[in-house]
Coordinates of C-alpha atoms and ligand atoms in Angstrom, one line a residue:
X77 CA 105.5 83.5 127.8
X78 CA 105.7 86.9 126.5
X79 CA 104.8 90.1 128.0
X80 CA 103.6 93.5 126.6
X81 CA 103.8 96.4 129.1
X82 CA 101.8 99.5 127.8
X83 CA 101.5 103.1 128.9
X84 CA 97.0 103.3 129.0
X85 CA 98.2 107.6 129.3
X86 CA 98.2 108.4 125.3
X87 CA 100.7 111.1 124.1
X88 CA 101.6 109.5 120.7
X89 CA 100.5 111.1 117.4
X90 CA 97.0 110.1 116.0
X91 CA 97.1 107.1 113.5
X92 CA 95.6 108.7 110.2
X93 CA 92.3 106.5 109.0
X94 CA 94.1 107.3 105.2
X95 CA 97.1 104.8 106.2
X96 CA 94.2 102.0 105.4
X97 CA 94.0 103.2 101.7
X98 CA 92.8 101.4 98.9
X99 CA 94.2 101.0 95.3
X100 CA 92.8 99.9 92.3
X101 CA 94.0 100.2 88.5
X102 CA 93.3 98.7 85.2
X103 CA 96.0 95.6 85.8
X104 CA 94.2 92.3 85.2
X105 CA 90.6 91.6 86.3
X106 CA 91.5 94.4 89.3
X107 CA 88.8 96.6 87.6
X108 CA 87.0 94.8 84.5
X109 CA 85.0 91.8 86.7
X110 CA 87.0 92.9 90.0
X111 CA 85.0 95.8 90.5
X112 CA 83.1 97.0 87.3
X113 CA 80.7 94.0 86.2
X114 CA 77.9 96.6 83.9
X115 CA 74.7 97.5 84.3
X116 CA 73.4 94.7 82.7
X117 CA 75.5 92.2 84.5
X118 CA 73.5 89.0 85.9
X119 CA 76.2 89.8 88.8
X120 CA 73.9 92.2 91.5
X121 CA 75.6 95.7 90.6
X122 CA 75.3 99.4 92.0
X123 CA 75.1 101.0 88.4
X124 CA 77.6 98.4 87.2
X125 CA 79.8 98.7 90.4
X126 CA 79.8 95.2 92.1
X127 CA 77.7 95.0 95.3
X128 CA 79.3 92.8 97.2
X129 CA 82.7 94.2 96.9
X130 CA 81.1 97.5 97.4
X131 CA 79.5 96.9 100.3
X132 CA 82.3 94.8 102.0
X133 CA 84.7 97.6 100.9
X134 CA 82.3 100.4 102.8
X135 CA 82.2 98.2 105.9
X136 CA 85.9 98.8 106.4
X137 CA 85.9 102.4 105.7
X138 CA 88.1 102.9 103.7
X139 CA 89.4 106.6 103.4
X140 CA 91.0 107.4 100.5
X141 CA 91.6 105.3 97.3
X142 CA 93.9 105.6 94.4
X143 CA 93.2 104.8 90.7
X144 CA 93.6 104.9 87.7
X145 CA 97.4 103.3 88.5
X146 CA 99.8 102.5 89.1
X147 CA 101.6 102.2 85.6
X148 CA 98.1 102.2 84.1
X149 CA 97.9 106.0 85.2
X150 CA 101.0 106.8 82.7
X151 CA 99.0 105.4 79.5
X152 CA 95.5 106.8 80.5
X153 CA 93.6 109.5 79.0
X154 CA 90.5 110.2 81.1
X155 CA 88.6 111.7 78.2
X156 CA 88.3 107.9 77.0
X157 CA 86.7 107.5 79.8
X158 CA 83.8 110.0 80.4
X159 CA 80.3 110.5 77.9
X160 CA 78.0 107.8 76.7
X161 CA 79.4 104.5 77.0
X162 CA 78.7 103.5 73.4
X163 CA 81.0 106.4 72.5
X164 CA 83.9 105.6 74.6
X165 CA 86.7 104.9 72.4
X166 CA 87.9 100.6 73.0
X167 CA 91.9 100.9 73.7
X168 CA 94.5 97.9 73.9
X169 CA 95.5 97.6 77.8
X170 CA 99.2 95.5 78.2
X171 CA 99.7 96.8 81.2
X172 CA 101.9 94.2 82.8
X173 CA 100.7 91.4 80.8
X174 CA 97.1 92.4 81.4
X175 CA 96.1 92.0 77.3
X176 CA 93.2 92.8 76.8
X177 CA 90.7 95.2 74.8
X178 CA 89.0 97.1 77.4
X179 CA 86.0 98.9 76.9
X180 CA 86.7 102.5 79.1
X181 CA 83.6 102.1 80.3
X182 CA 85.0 102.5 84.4
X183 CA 85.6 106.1 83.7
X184 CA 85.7 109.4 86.0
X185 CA 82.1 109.1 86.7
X186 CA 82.4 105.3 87.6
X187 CA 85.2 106.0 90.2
X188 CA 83.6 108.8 91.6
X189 CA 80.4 106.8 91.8
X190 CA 82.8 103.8 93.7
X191 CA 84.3 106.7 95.7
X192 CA 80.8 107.9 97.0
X193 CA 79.4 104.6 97.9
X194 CA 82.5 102.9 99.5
X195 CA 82.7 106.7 101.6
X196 CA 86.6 107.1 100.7
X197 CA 88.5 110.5 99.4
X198 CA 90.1 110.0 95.8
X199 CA 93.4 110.2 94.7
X200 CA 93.8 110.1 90.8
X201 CA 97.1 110.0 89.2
X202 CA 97.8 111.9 86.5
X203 CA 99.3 110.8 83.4
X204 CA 102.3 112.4 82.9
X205 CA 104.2 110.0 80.3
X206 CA 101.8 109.6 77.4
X207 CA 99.3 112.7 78.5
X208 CA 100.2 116.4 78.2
X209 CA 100.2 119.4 81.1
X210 CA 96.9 120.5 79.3
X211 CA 95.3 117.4 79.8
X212 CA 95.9 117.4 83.4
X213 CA 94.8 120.6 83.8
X214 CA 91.4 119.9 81.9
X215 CA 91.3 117.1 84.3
X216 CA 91.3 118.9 87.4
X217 CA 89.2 121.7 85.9
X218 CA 86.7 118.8 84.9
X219 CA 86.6 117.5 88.3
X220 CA 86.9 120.0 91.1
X221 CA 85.4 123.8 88.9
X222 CA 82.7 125.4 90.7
X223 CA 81.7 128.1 88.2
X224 CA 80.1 127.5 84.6
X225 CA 82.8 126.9 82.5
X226 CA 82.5 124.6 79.6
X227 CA 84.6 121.7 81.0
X228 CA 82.3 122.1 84.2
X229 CA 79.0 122.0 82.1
X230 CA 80.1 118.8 80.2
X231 CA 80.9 117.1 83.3
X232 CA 77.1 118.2 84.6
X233 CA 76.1 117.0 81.3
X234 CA 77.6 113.5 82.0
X235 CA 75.5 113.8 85.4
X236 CA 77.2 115.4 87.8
X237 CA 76.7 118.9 88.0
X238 CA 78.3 119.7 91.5
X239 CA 82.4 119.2 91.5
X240 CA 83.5 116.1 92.3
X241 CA 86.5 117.8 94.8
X242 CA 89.1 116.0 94.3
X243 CA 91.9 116.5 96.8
X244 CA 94.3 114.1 96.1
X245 CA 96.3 114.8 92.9
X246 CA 99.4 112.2 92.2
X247 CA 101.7 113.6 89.7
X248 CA 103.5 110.5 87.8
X249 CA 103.9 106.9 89.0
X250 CA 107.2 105.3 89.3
X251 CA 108.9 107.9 87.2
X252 CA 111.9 106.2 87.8
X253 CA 110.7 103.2 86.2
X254 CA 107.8 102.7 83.5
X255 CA 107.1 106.2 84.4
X256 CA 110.0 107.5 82.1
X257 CA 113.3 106.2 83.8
X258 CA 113.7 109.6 84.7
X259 CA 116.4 110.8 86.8
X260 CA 115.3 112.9 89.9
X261 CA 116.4 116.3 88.8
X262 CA 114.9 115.4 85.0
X263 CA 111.7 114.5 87.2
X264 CA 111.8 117.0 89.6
X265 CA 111.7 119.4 86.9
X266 CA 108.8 118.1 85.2
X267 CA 106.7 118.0 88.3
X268 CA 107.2 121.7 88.5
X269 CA 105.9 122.2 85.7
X270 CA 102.4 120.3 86.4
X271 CA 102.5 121.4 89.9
X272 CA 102.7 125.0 88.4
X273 CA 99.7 124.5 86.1
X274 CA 97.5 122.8 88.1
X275 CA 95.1 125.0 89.1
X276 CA 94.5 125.3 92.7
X277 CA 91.3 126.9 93.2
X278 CA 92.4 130.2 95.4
X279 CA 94.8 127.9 97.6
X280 CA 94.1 130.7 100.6
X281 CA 95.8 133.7 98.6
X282 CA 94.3 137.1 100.3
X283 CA 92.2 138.0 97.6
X284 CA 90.5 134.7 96.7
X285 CA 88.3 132.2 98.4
X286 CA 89.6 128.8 98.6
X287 CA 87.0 126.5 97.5
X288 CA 88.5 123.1 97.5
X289 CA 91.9 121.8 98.8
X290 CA 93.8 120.5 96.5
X291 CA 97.1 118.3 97.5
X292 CA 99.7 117.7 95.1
X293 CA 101.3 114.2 95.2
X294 CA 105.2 113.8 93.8
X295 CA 106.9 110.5 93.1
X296 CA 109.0 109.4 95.3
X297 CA 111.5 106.6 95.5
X298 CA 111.5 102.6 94.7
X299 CA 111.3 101.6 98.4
X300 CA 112.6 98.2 97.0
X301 CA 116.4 100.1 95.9
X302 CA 118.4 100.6 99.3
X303 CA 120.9 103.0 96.6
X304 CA 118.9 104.3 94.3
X305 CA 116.2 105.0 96.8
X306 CA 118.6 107.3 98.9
X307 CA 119.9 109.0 96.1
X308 CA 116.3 109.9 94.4
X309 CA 115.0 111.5 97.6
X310 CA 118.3 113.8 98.2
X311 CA 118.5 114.7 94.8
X312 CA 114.7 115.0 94.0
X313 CA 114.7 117.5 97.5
X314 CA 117.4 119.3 96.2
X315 CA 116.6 120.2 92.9
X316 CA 113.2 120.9 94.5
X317 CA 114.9 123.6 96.5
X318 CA 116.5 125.6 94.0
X319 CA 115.4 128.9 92.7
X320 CA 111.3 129.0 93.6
X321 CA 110.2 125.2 94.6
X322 CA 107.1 124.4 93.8
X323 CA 103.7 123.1 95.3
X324 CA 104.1 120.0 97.1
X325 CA 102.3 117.8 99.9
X326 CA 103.1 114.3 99.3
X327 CA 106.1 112.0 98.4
X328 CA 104.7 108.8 97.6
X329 CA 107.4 106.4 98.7
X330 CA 106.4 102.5 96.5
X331 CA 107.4 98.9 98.5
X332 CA 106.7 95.7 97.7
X333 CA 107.6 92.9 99.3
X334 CA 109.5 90.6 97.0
X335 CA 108.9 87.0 97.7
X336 CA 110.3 85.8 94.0
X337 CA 113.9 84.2 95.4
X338 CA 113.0 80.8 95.5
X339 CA 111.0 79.6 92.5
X340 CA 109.4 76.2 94.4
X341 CA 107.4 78.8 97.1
X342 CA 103.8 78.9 95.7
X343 CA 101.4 81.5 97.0
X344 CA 99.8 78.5 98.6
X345 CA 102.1 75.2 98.7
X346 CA 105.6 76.6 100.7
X347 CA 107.7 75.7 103.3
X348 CA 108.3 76.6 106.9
X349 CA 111.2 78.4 105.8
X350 CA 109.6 80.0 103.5
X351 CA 106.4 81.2 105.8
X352 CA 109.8 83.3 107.9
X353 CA 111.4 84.2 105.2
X354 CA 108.1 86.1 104.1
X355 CA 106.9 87.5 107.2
X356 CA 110.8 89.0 107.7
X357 CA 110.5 90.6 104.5
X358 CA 107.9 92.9 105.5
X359 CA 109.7 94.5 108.0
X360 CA 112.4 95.7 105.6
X361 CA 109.8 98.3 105.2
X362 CA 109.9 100.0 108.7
X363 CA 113.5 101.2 107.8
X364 CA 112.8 102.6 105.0
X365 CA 110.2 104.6 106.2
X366 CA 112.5 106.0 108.7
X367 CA 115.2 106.6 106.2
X368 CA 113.0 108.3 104.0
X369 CA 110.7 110.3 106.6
X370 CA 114.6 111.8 107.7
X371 CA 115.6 112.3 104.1
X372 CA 112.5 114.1 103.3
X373 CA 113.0 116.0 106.7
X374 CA 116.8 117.0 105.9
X375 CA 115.8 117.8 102.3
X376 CA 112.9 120.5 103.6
X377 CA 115.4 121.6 105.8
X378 CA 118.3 122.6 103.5
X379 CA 116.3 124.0 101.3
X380 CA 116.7 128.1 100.8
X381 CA 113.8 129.9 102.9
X382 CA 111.3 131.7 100.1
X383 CA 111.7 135.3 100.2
X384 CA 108.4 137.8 99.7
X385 CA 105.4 138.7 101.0
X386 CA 103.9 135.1 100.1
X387 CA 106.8 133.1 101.5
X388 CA 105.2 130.0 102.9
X389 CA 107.1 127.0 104.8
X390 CA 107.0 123.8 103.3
X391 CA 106.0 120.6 104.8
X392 CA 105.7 117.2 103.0
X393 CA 104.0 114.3 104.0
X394 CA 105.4 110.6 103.4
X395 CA 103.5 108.5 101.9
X396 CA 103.4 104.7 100.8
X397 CA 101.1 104.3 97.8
X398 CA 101.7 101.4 96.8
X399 CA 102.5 98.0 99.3
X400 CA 101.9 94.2 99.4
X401 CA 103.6 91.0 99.2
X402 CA 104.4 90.5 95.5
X403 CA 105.3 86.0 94.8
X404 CA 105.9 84.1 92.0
X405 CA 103.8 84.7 89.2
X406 CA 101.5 81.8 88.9
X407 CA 100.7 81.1 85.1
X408 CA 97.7 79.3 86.2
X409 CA 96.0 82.3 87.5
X410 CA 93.0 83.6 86.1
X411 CA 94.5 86.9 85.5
X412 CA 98.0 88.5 85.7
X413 CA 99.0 89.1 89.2
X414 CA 96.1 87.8 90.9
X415 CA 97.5 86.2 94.0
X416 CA 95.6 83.7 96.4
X417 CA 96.0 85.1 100.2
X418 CA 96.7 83.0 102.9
X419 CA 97.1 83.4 106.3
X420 CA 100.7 84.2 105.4
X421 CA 99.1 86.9 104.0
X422 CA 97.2 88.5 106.6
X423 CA 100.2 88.2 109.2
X424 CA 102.5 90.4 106.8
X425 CA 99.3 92.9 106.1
X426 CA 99.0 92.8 109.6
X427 CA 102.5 94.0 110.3
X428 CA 102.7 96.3 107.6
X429 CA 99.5 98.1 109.0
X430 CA 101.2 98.4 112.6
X431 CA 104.4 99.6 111.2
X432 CA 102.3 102.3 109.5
X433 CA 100.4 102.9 112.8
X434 CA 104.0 102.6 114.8
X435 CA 105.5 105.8 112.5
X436 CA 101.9 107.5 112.3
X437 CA 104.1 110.5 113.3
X438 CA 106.4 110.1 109.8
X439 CA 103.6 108.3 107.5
X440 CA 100.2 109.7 106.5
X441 CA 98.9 107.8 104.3
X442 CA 99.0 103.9 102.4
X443 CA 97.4 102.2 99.9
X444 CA 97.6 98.2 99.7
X445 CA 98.4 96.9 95.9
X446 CA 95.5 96.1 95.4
X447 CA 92.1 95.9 96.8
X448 CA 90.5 93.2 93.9
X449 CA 92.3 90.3 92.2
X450 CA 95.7 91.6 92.0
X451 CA 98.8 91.1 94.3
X452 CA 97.9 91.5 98.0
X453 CA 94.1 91.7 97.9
X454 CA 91.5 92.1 100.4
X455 CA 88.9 90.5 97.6
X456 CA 89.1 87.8 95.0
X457 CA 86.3 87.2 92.4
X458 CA 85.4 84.8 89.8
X459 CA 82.3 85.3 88.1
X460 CA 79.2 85.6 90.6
X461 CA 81.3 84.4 93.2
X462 CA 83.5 87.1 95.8
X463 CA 85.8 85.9 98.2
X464 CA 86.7 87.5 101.8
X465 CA 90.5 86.8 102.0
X466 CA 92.3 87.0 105.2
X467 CA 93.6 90.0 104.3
X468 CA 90.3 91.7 104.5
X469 CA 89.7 90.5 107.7
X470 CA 92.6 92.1 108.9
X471 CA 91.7 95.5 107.9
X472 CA 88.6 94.8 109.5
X473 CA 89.9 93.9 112.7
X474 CA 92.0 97.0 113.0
X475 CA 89.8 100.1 111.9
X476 CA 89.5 100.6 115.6
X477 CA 93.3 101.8 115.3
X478 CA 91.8 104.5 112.8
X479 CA 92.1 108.0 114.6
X480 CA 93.3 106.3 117.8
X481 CA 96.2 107.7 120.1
X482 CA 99.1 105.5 119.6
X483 CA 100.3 104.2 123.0
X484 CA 104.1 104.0 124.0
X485 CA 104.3 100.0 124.3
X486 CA 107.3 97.3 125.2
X487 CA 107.2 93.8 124.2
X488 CA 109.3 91.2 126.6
X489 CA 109.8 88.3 124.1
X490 CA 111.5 85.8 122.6
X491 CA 113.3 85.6 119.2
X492 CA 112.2 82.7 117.3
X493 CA 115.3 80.3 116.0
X494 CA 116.3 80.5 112.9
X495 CA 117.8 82.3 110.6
X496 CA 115.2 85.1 110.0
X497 CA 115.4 87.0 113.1
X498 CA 111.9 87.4 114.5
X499 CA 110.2 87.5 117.8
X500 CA 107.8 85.5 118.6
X501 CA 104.8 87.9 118.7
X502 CA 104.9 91.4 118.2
X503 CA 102.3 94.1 119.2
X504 CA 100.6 97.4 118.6
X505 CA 98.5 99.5 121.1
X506 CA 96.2 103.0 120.6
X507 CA 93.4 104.4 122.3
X508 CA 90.3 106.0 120.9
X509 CA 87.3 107.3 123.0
X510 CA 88.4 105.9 126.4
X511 CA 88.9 102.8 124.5
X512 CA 92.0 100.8 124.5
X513 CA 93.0 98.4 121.5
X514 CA 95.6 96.3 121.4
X515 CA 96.6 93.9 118.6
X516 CA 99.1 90.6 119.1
X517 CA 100.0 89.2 116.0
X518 CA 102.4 85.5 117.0
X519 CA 104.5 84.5 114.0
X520 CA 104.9 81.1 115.1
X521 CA 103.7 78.6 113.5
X522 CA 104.5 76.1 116.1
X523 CA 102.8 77.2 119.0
X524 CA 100.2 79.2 120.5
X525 CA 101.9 81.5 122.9
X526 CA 100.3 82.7 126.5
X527 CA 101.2 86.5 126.3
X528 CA 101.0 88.9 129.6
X529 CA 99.8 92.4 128.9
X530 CA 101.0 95.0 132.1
X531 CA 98.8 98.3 131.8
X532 CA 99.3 101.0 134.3
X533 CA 95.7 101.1 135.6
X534 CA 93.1 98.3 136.1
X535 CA 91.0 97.6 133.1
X536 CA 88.2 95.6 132.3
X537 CA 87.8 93.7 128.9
X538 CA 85.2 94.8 126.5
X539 CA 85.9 92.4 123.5
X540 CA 88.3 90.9 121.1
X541 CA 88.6 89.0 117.6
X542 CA 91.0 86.8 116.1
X543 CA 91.8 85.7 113.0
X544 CA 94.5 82.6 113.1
X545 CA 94.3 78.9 110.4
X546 CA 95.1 75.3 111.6
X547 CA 97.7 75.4 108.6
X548 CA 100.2 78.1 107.4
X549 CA 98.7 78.0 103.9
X550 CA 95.0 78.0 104.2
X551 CA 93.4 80.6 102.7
X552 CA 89.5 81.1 101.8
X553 CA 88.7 79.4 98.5
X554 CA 85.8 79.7 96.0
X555 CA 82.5 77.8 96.7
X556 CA 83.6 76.2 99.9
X557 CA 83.5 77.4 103.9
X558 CA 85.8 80.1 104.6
X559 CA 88.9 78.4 106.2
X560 CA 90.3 81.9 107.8
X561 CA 87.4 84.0 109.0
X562 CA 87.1 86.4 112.5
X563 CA 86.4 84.7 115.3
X564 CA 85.4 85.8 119.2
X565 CA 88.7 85.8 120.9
X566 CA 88.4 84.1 124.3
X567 CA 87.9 86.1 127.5
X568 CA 91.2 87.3 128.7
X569 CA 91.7 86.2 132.6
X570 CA 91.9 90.1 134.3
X571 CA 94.3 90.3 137.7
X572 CA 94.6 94.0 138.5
X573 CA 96.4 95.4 136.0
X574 CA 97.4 92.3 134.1
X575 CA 95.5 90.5 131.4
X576 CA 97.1 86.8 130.2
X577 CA 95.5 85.7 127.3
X578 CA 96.7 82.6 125.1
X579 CA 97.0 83.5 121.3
X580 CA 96.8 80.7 118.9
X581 CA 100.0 79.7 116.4
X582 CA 99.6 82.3 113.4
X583 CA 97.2 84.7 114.5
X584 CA 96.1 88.0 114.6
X585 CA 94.2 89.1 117.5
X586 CA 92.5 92.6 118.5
X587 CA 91.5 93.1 122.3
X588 CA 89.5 96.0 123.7
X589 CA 89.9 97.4 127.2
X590 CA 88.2 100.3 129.1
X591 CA 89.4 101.9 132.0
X592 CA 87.3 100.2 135.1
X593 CA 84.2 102.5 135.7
Ligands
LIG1575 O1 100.6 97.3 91.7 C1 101.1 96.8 90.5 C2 102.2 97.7 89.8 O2 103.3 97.8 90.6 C3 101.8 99.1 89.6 O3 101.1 99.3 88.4 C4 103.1 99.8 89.6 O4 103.0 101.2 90.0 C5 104.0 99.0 90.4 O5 105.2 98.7 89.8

């Protein structure tokens, strides 16, 4: 039996709704027949946008959601990408392996369009490889000017004459990668320069009115490099901090978790050890969230304070912009990196999601790589037909942490044998108008586990869902019954202030509570 003693008194930090983010990018079919089927499409379509990946997306709510990459972003030149379709110049897209002639015709407009219907803020990276200062700047001119200039007309031209408001600007992707192998001072140097030029519509200065907020996102480390990772956010901080620093809101922190060690594990034929060895790899990410939120926190500190009449503090937030399991690349796939999604799957989203919610205080914002046919996706899709992965259903299950309280929580249980190191089940609690949430995901793939929850006032049970498989690698397939779908979690058996419920092997669960009127 396990136990999970929870504080109902909230006086944790508010779990940011962006920390569900969204990413898509030009990477496969992630865009072209992931989301963007045309107008003329026999698929059913919002103005080309697919409508059951549209409208599943909007039920989960998601709040923000990053495109155009990703590496993508450092080889894109919006301008391809707005006017008549016909017009739209046809580029060659290799993007890791993607090959293919793409047609720009999922432009500005189109993402806007997807933004609008799905109800999330954007965040467009710029290119800052291929593309020039300028070109960002008539970007963010294009998008966000109130006032008649001739950028703003052509964008009212193309059909929308009101700004699009933009907040979210990323500057770079994975500059220390594809993004230029740049060092952290050679980066940090060019992000001044774009974060200089960027225009930023008043930004509160006395004698102008602010008319849209705009938040400047830097690169940050490779979450995946324990050395270089370290080394990127002290020096990138640093040389930040010399002379006048520049604008800055975000460091966007990338993980994956690597499941490419043993070439026999499959997305969906592995072993047991295999299932542990995954789910343990997840959690490497919860360190380096705290390492990074205290870099970034030491880095602001050391820096000089500004001098003037404008001085302003500086405060950063960490973000993770890009996470999911990464496996083997499976040549059989009907695009590059498109990834089945088992159960396996949905545990690890599941745990990523709390460990964001656990350091709400330290991480604003997330975005899963990706949201359609590529890596860890909450949708699959193969002509007319759209699959629901587990994953989905996780996200799901857990908007009611969105905005919640997190609650201070113990967990009383046991470590499962073996060499991976994990307990049993592991749990996540927040409260949100006078409603109590808690989520139990049990890692076992053995047995179901009968788990004690201890609150500190009698409650009574309002509902619950779970999401668990008979097998470790089922997963929802094309044209047949979905194998891993929500399900109404049994009634929890109430004593005073206990609850004992019994969670299935491999599940995720979500229970709701109120206090007892
Ligand atoms: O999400 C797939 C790729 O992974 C992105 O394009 C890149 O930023 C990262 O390396």
């Amino acid at each position: 039996m396990s136990k999970i003693n929870i504080r109902t008194m909230g006086t944790g930090a508010v779990i940011n709704p962006a920390l569900h983010g969204q990413f898509i990018e030009f990477l496969g079919s992630g865009i072209y027949e992931g989301i963007w089927v045309g107008e003329d499409s026999t698929i059913p379509n919002y103005d080309g946008l697919r409508k059951d990946v549209v409208d599943a997306l909007k039920a989960v709510h998601p709040a923000v959601l990053r495109w155009p990459g990703g590496c993508f972003a450092d080889t894109y030149h919006w301008r391809n990408g707005i006017g008549p379709k016909s017009d739209r110049p046809q580029y060659y897209n290799a993007n890791f392996g993607t090959e293919r002639v793409e047609s720009n015709e999922f432009g500005t407009h189109e993402f806007m369009h997807l933004c609008e219907l799905v109800g999330a803020e954007p965040w467009l990276n710029v290119n800052m490889l291929s593309g020039t200062v300028q070109e960002t700047v008539d970007w963010v001119e294009y998008c966000d000017r109130d006032a008649a200039t001739t950028l703003a007309k052509e964008r009212e031209k193309n059909g929308h004459s009101k700004p699009f408001n933009v907040e979210y600007w990323g500057i770079g992707n994975e500059s220390w990668a594809g993004g230029g192998n740049y060092t952290a001072q050679a980066y940090a140097n060019e992000y001044r320069k774009y974060a200089s030029a960027i225009p930023l519509f008043g930004d509160g200065l006395p004698w102008t009115t602010p008319s849209q907020d705009i938040q400047l996102i830097a690169v940050g480390p490779d979450g995946n490099k324990p050395k270089e990772r370290v080394e990127w956010t002290k020096d990138f901080f640093k040389e930040l901090g010399q002379y006048r620093r520049p604008k800055i809101q975000g460091y966007d922190l990338h993980f994956y978790n690597w499941n490419l060690s043993d070439a026999t594990d499959k997305v969906t034929e592995f072993s047991e050890d295999a299932w542990y060895r995954v789910i343990h790899g997840a959690f490497e990410l919860e360190d380096v969230i705290k390492e990074q939120y205290d870099l970034v926190q030491q880095g602001i500190k050391a820096m000089p304070k500004e001098e003037g009449t404008f001085a302003t503090d500086i405060k950063v937030d960490l973000i993770v912009g890009e996470w999911g399991n990464w496996h083997n690349i499976d040549l059989e796939a009907p695009s590059i990196l498109w990834q089945q999604c088992t159960i396996r799957d949905a545990i690890t989203t599941a745990l990523t999601l709390d460990i964001f919610h656990r350091h709400c205080d330290k991480v604003q914002m997330a975005c899963v790589a990706q949201s359609v046919n590529v890596l860890n996706s909450l949708f699959l899709t193969k002509g007319k037909e759209t699959v629901l992965t587990p994953n989905y259903y996780v996200f799901s299950m857990y908007q009611v942490h969105k905005g919640g309280q997190k609650l201070d929580l113990t967990l009383e249980t046991n470590t499962l044998i073996g060499e991976h190191e994990l307990k049993k089940v592991y749990s996540f609690a927040s409260k949100k108008d006078e409603l109590i949430s808690v989520n139990i995901v049990n890692v076992s793939i053995e047995a179901n586990e009968l788990v004690e929850i201890n609150f500190d006032q009698e409650l009574e049970f309002v509902g619950g869902q779970v999401l668990a498989a008979d097998e470790m690698t089922d997963y929802n397939d094309f044209g047949k019954e979905e194998k891993v779908v929500i399900k109404a979690a049994a009634k929890p058996v109430l004593h005073g202030s206990k609850a004992s419920i019994t969670v299935p092997k491999s599940s995720v669960s979500v229970y709701q509570f109120k206090v007892k009127a």
